Tab-separated table of C-alpha atoms and ligand atoms in Angstrom:
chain	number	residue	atom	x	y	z
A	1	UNK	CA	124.818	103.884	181.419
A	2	UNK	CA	122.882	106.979	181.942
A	3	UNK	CA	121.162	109.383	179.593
A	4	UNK	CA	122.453	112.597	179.248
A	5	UNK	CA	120.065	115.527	179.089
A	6	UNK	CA	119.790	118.484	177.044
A	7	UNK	CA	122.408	117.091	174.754
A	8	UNK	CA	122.684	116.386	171.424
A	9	UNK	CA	124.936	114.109	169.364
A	10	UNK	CA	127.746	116.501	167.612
A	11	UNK	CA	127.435	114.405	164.488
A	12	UNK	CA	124.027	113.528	163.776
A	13	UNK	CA	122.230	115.575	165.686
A	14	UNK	CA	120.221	112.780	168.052
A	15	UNK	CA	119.151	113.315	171.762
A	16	UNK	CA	119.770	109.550	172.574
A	17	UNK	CA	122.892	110.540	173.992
A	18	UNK	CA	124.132	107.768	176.883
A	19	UNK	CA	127.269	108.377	179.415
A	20	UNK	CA	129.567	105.057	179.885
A	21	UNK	CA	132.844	106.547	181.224
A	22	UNK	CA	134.044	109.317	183.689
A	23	UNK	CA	137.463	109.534	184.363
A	24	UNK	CA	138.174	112.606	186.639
A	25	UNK	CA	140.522	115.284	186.878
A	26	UNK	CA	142.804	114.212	183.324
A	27	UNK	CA	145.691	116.410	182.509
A	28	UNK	CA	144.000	118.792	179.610
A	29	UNK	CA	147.362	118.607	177.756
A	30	UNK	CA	148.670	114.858	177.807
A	31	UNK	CA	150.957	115.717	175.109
A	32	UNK	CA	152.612	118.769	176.538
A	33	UNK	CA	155.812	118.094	178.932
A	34	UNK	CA	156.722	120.786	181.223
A	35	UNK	CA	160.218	122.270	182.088
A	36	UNK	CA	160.170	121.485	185.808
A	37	UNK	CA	158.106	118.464	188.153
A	38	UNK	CA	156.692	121.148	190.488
A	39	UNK	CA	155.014	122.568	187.061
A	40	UNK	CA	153.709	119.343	185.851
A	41	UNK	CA	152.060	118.390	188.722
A	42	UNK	CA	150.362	121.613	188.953
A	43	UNK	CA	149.250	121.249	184.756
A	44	UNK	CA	145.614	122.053	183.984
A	45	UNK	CA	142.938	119.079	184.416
A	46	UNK	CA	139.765	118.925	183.547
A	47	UNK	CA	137.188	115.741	183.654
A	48	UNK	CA	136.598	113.312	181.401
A	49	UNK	CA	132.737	112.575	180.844
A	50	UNK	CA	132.930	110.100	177.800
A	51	UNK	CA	128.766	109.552	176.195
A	52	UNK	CA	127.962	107.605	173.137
A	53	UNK	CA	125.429	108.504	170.680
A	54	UNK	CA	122.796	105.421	170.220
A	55	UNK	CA	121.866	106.402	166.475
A	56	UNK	CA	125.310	106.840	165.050
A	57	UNK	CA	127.925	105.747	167.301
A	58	UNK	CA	129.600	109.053	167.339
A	59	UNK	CA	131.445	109.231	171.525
A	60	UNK	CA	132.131	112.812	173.296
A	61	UNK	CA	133.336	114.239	175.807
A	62	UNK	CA	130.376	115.876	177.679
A	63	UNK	CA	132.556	117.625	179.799
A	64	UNK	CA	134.860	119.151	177.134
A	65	UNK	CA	135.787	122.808	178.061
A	66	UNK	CA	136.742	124.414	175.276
A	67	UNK	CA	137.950	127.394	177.467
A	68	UNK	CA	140.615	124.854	178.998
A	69	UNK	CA	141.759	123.774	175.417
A	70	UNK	CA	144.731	126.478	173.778
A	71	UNK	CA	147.697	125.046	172.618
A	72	UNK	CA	150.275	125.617	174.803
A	73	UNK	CA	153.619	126.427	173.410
A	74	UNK	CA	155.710	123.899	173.175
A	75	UNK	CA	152.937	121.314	172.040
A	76	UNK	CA	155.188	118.815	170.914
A	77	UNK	CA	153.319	115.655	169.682
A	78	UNK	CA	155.147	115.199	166.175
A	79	UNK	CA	154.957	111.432	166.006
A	80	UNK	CA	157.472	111.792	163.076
A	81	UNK	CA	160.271	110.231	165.032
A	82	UNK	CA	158.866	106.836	164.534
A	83	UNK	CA	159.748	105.140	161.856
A	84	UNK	CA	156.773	102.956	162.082
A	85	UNK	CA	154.733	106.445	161.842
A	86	UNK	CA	156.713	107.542	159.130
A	87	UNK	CA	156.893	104.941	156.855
A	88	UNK	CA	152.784	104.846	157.216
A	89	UNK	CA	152.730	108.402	156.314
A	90	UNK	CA	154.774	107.927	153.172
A	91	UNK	CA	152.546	104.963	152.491
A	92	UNK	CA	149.714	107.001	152.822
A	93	UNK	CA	150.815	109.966	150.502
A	94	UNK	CA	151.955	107.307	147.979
A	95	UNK	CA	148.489	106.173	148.012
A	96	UNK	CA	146.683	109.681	147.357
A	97	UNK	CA	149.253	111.038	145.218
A	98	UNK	CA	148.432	107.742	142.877
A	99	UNK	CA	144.648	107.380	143.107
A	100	UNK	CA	143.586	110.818	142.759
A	101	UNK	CA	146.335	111.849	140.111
A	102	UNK	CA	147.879	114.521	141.869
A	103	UNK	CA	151.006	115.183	139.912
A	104	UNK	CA	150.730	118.604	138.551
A	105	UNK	CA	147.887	119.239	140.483
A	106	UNK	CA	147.023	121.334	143.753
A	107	UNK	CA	147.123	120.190	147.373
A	108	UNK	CA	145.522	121.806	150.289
A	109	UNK	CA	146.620	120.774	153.533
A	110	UNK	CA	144.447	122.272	156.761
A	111	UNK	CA	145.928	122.237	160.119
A	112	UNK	CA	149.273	120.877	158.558
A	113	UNK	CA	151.815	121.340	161.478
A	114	UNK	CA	155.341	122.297	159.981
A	115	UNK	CA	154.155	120.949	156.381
A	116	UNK	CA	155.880	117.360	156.842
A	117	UNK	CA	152.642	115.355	155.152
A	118	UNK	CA	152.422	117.918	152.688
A	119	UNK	CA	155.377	117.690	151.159
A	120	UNK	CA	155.148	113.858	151.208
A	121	UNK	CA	151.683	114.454	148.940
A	122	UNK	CA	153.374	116.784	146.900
A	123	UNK	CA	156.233	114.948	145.964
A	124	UNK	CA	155.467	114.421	141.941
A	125	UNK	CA	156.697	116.438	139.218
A	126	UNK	CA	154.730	119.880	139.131
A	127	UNK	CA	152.605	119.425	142.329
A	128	UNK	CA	152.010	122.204	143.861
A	129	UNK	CA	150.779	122.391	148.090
A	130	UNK	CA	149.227	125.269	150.134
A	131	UNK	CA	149.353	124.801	154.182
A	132	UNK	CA	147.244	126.358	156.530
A	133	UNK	CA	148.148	126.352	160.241
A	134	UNK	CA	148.570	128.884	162.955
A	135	UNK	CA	150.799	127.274	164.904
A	136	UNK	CA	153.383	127.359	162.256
A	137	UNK	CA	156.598	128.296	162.882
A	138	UNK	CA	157.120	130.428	159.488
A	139	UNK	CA	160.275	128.139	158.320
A	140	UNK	CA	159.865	127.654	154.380
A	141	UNK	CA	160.026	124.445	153.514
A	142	UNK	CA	160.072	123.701	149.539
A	143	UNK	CA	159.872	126.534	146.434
A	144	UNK	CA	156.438	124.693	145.529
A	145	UNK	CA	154.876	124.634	149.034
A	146	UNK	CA	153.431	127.485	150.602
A	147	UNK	CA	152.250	127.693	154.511
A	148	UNK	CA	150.024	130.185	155.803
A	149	UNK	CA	150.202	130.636	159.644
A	150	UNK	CA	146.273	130.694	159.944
A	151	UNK	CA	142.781	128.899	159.652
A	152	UNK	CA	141.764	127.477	156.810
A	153	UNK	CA	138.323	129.402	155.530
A	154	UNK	CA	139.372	132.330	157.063
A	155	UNK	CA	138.951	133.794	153.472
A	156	UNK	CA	138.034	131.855	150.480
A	157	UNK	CA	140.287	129.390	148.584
A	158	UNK	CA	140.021	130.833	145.342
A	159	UNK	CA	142.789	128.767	143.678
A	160	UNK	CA	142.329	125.277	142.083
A	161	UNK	CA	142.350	122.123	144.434
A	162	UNK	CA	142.623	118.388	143.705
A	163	UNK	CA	142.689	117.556	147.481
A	164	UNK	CA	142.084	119.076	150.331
A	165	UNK	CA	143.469	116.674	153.547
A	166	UNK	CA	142.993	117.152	157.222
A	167	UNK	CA	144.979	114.706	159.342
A	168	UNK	CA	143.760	114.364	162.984
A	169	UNK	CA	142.015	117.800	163.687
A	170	UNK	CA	138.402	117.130	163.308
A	171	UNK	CA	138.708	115.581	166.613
A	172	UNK	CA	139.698	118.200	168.468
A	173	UNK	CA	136.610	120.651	167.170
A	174	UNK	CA	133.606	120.871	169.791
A	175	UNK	CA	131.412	122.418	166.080
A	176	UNK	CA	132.845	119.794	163.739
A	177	UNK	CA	129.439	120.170	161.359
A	178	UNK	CA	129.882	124.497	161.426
A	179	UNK	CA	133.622	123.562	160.740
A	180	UNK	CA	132.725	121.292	157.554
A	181	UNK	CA	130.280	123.931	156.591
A	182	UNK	CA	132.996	126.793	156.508
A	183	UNK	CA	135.806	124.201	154.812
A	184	UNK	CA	132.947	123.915	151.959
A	185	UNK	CA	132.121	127.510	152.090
A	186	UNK	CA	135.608	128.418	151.420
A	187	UNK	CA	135.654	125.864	148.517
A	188	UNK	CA	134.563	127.514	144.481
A	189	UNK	CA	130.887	126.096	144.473
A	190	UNK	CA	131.937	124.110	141.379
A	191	UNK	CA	134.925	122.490	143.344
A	192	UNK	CA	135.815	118.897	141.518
A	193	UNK	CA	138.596	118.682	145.052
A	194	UNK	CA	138.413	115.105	147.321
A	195	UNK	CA	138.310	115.680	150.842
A	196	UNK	CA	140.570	113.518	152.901
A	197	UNK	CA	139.891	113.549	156.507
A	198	UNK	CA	141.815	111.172	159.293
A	199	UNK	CA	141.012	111.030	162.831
A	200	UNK	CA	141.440	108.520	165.773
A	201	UNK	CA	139.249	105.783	165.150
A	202	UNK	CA	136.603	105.057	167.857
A	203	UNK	CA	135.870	101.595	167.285
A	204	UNK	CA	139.747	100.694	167.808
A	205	UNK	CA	139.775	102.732	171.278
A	206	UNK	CA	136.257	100.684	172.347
A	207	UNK	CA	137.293	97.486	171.345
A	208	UNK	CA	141.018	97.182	171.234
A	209	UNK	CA	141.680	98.071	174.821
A	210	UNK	CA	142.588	101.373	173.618
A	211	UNK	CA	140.715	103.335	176.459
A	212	UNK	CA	144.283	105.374	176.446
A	213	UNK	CA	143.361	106.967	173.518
A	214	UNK	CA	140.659	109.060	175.310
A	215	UNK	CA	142.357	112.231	176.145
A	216	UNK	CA	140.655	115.728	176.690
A	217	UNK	CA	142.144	117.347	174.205
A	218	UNK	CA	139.868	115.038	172.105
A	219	UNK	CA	136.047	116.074	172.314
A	220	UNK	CA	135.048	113.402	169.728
A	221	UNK	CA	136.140	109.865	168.621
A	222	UNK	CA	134.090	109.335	165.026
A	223	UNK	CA	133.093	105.862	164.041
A	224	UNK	CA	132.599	105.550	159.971
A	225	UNK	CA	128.698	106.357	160.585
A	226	UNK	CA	129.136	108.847	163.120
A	227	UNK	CA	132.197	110.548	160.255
A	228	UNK	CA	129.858	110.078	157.735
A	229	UNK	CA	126.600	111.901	159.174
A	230	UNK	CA	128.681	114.492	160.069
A	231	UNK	CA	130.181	115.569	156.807
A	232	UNK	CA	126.422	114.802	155.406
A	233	UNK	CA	125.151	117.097	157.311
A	234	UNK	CA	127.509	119.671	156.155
A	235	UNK	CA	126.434	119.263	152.534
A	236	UNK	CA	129.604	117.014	151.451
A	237	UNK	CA	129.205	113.871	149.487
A	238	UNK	CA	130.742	110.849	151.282
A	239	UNK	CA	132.602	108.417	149.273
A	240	UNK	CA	134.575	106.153	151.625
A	241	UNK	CA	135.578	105.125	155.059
A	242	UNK	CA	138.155	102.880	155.848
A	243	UNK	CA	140.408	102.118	158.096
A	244	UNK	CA	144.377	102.540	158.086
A	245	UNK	CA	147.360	102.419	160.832
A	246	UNK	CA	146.115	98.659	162.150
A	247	UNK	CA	142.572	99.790	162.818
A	248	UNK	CA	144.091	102.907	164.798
A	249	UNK	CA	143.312	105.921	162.413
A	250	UNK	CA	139.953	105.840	160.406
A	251	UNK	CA	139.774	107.710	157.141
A	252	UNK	CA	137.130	109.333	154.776
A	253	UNK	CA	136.829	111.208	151.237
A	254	UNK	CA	133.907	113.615	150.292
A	255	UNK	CA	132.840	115.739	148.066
A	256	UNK	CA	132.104	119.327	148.035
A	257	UNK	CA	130.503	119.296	144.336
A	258	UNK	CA	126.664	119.031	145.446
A	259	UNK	CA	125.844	116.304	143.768
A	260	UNK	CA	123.212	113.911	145.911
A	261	UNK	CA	125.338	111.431	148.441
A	262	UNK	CA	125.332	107.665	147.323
A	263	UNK	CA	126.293	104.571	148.356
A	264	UNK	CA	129.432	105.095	150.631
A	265	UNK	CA	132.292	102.169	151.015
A	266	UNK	CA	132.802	101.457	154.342
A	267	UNK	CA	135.049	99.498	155.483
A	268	UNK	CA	134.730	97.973	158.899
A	269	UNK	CA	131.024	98.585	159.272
A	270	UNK	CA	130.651	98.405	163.000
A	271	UNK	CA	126.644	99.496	163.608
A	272	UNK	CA	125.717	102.209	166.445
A	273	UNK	CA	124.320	99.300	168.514
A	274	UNK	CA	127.746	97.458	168.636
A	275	UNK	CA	129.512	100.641	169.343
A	276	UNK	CA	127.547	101.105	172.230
A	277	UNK	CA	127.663	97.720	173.330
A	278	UNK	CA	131.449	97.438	173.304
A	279	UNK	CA	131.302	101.046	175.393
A	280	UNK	CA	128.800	99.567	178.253
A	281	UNK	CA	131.581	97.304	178.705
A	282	UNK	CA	134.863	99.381	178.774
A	283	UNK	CA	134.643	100.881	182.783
A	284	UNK	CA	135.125	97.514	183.458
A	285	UNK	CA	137.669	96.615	181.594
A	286	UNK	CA	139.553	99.669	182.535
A	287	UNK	CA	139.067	98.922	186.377
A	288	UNK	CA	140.137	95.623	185.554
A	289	UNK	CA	143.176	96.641	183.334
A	290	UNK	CA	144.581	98.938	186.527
A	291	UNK	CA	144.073	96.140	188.792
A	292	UNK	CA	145.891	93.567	186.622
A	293	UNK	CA	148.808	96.309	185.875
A	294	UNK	CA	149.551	96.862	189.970
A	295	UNK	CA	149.655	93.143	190.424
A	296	UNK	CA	152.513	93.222	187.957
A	297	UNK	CA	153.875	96.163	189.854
A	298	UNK	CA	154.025	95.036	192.912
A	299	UNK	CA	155.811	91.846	191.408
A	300	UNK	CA	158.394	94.446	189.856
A	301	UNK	CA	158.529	95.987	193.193
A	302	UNK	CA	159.416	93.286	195.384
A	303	UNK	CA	162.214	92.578	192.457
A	304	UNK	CA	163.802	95.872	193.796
A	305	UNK	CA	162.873	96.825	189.769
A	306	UNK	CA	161.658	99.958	187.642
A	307	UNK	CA	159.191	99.924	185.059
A	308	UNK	CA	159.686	101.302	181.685
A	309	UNK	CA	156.482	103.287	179.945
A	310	UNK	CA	157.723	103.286	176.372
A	311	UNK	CA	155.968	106.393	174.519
A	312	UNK	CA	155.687	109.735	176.474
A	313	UNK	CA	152.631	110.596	174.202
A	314	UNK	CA	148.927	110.299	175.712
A	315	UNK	CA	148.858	107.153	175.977
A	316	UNK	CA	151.722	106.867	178.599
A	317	UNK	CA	150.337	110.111	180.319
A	318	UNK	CA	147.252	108.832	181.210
A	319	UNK	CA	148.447	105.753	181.872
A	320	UNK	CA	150.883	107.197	184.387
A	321	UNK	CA	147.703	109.211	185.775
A	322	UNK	CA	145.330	106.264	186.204
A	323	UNK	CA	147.987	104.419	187.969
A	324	UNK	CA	147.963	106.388	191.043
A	325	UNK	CA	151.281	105.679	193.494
A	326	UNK	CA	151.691	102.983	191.687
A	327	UNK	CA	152.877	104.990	188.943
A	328	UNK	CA	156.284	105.597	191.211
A	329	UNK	CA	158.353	102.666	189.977
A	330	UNK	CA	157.699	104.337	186.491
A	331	UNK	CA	160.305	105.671	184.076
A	332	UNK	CA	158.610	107.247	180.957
A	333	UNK	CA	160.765	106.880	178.154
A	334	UNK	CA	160.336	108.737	174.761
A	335	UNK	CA	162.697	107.905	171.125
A	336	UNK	CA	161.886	111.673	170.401
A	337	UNK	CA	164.821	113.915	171.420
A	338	UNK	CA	163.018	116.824	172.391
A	339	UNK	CA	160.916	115.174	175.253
A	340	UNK	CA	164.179	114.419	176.826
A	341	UNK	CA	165.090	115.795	180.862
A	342	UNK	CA	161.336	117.281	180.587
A	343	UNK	CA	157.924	115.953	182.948
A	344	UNK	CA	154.792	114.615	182.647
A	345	UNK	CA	151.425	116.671	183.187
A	346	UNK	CA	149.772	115.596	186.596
A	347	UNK	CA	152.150	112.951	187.692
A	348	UNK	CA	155.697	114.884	187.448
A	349	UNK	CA	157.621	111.934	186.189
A	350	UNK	CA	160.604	112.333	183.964
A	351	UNK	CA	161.006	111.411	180.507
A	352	UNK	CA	163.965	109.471	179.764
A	353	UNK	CA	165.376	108.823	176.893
A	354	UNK	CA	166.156	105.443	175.613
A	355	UNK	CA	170.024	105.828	176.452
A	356	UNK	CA	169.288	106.350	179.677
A	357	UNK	CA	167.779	103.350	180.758
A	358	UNK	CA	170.466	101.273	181.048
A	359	UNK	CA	170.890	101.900	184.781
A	360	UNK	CA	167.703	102.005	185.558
A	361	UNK	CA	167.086	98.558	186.906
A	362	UNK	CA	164.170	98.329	184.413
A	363	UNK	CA	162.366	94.939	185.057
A	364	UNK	CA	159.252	95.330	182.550
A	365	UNK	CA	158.784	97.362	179.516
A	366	UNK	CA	155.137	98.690	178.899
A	367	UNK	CA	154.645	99.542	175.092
A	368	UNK	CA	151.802	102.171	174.840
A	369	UNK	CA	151.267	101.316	171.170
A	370	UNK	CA	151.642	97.555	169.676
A	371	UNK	CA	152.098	99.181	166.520
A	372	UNK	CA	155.875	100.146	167.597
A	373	UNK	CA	156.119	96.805	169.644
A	374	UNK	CA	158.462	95.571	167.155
A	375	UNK	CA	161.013	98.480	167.014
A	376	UNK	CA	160.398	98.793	170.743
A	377	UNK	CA	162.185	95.059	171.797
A	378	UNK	CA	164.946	95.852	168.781
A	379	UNK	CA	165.974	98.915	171.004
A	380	UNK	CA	165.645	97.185	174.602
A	381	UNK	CA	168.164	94.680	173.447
A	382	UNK	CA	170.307	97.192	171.550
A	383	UNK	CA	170.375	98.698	175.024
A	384	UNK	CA	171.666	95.118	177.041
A	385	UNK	CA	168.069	95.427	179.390
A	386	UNK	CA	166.884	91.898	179.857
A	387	UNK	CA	163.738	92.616	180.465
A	388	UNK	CA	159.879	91.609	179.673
A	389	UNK	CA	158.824	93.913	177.048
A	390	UNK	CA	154.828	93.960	177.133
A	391	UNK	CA	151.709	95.759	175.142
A	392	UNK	CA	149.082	97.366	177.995
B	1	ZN	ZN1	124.884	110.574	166.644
């Protein structure tokens, strides 16, 4: 690993900043599909540089453009057509709704997409929800939810708020402390509201095999410690980390009251020097990952075969990137209707819906996520494939 200069860690703050990754030339939008192949292949890329801190844990992208990051129309990576997703979701709400007594109460939701989660947390008598998103599409979705179609902290919350939740934007921030700092400046100073935050957690992408998970849209993968100094150094009290969605998504509540920080409950509690340790190790892995993958290839290409890539989402895209010509036997095949007849950023394959596998000759199934492994072989043999159906 080398040291990176002139750099310092986006959570804590540290110049013991070490590169262990570089994959080049990644589509910037892995989960944007585009209308024709001739398009895809020509879809923006930009580097992946991937450098852990050695004080918190906290991994970036030290390549990260911001300049290359808008969100292109049709951004379409609603995850909401899973069951598996869904049912987590509902879980989830059921969860917050029930430990922080929000029935009657007032929910915030930043960067909330159409309003789906919200409405899930507000879903008890008298709750009421406020969205904030730009990218909303302006559709009303319940009397006692209300979206705005811009930042949150663009002008201050003056209302009441028992939560305030952020699913999975944090991570796409290149100023996540500045951006904690204006949530909490937007908050009353006497704010009693719980600050959910989820993100992608690191320690499952660095130890689970889940190098798929780093994408460029992503500029930082947080680790409990690396979460946690970041929303201390924004002036928020940490409570809790824990884990949820098998070890995938990592979770946190904070305060904005000002009270001093104590003791916070994590749960796992991997330390900086295991976080880097499992890093050192993962361009090897990957390297020996692709190697073992176009083994199995070649085995499904002799067969006269096809291989399916189950989940058009980043994981399959850079999958399908990292493959090389490899990636030709590949189908990409997506359960969410609108990714249907459209094609994958850099490689130009595809996406197929499930339906239309059957004459595919498919030999192998690649599940991008175990977590929908399950649902995944219930489908293959709904569809009369006889095929291997395999996690990568
Ligand atoms: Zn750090």
């Amino acid at each position: 690993m080398s040291s990176v200069d002139n750099l310092n860690c986006l959570a804590c703050d540290s110049g013991h900043v070490t590169k262990f990754l570089n994959l080049a030339q990644v589509p910037v939008f892995c989960n944007v599909l585009w209308d024709t192949a001739d398009e895809a292949k020509a879809a923006p890329r930009g580097d992946l540089d991937l450098a852990i801190c050695q004080d918190c844990g906290h991994v970036a992208n030290v390549a990260f453009d911001p300049e290359l990051v808008r969100y292109a129309e049709g951004y379409e990576n609603s995850l909401h057509h899973s069951p598996r997703f869904q049912q987590y979701a509902e879980a989830l709400a059921v969860d917050l709704r029930a430990r922080h007594h929000l029935a009657g109460g007032q929910v915030v939701e930043i960067a909330c997409g159409q309003g789906d989660f919200l409405k899930l947390v507000c879903a008890d008598e008298g709750t009421r929800g406020s969205g904030f998103d730009p990218s909303f599409r302006g559709e009303p979705i319940a009397d006692h939810i209300e979206i705005y179609g811009e930042y949150f902290g663009v002008r201050p919350w003056d209302q009441a708020a028992d939560l305030v939740c952020c699913r999975h934007a944090l991570e796409h921030i290149d100023t996540p402390v500045p951006f904690l700092k204006s949530v909490r400046a937007a908050l009353p100073d006497e704010s009693t509201a719980v600050l959910f935050f989820e993100v992608p957690n690191s320690l499952y992408s660095l130890r689970d095999g889940g190098v798929w998970d780093f994408i460029y849209e992503h500029i930082g993968y947080f680790s409990g410690t690396s979460m946690t100094a970041c929303f201390e150094r924004a002036g928020l009290r940490v409570t809790r980390t824990w884990e949820t969605f098998d070890g995938q998504f990592l979770c946190l509540e904070a305060h904005a009251d000002g009270q001093p920080g104590g003791e916070v409950e994590a749960s796992p509690v991997p330390t900086p020097a295991e976080l880097v340790a499992l890093a050192e190790g993962l361009s090897r892995q990957l390297a020996e990952l692709l190697a073992h993958w176009k083994t199995e290839f070649a085995k499904v290409r002799d067969a006269g075969g096809k291989v399916a890539i189950w989940g058009a989402g980043s994981k399959g895209v850079t999958f399908l990137n990292l493959m090389g010509d490899d990636a030709d036997l590949c189908v990409p095949v997506d359960i969410n209707p609108q990714k249907r007849g459209l094609y994958v950023a850099g490689t130009g394959h595809r996406v197929a819906a499930p339906a239309d596998l059957a004459d595919e000759g498919i030999k192998l199934v690649l599940v991008m996520n175990p977590v929908y492994a399950a649902e995944i072989v219930g489908m293959v043999k709904q569809l009369g494939i006889v095929a291997d159906v395999v996690g990568v």
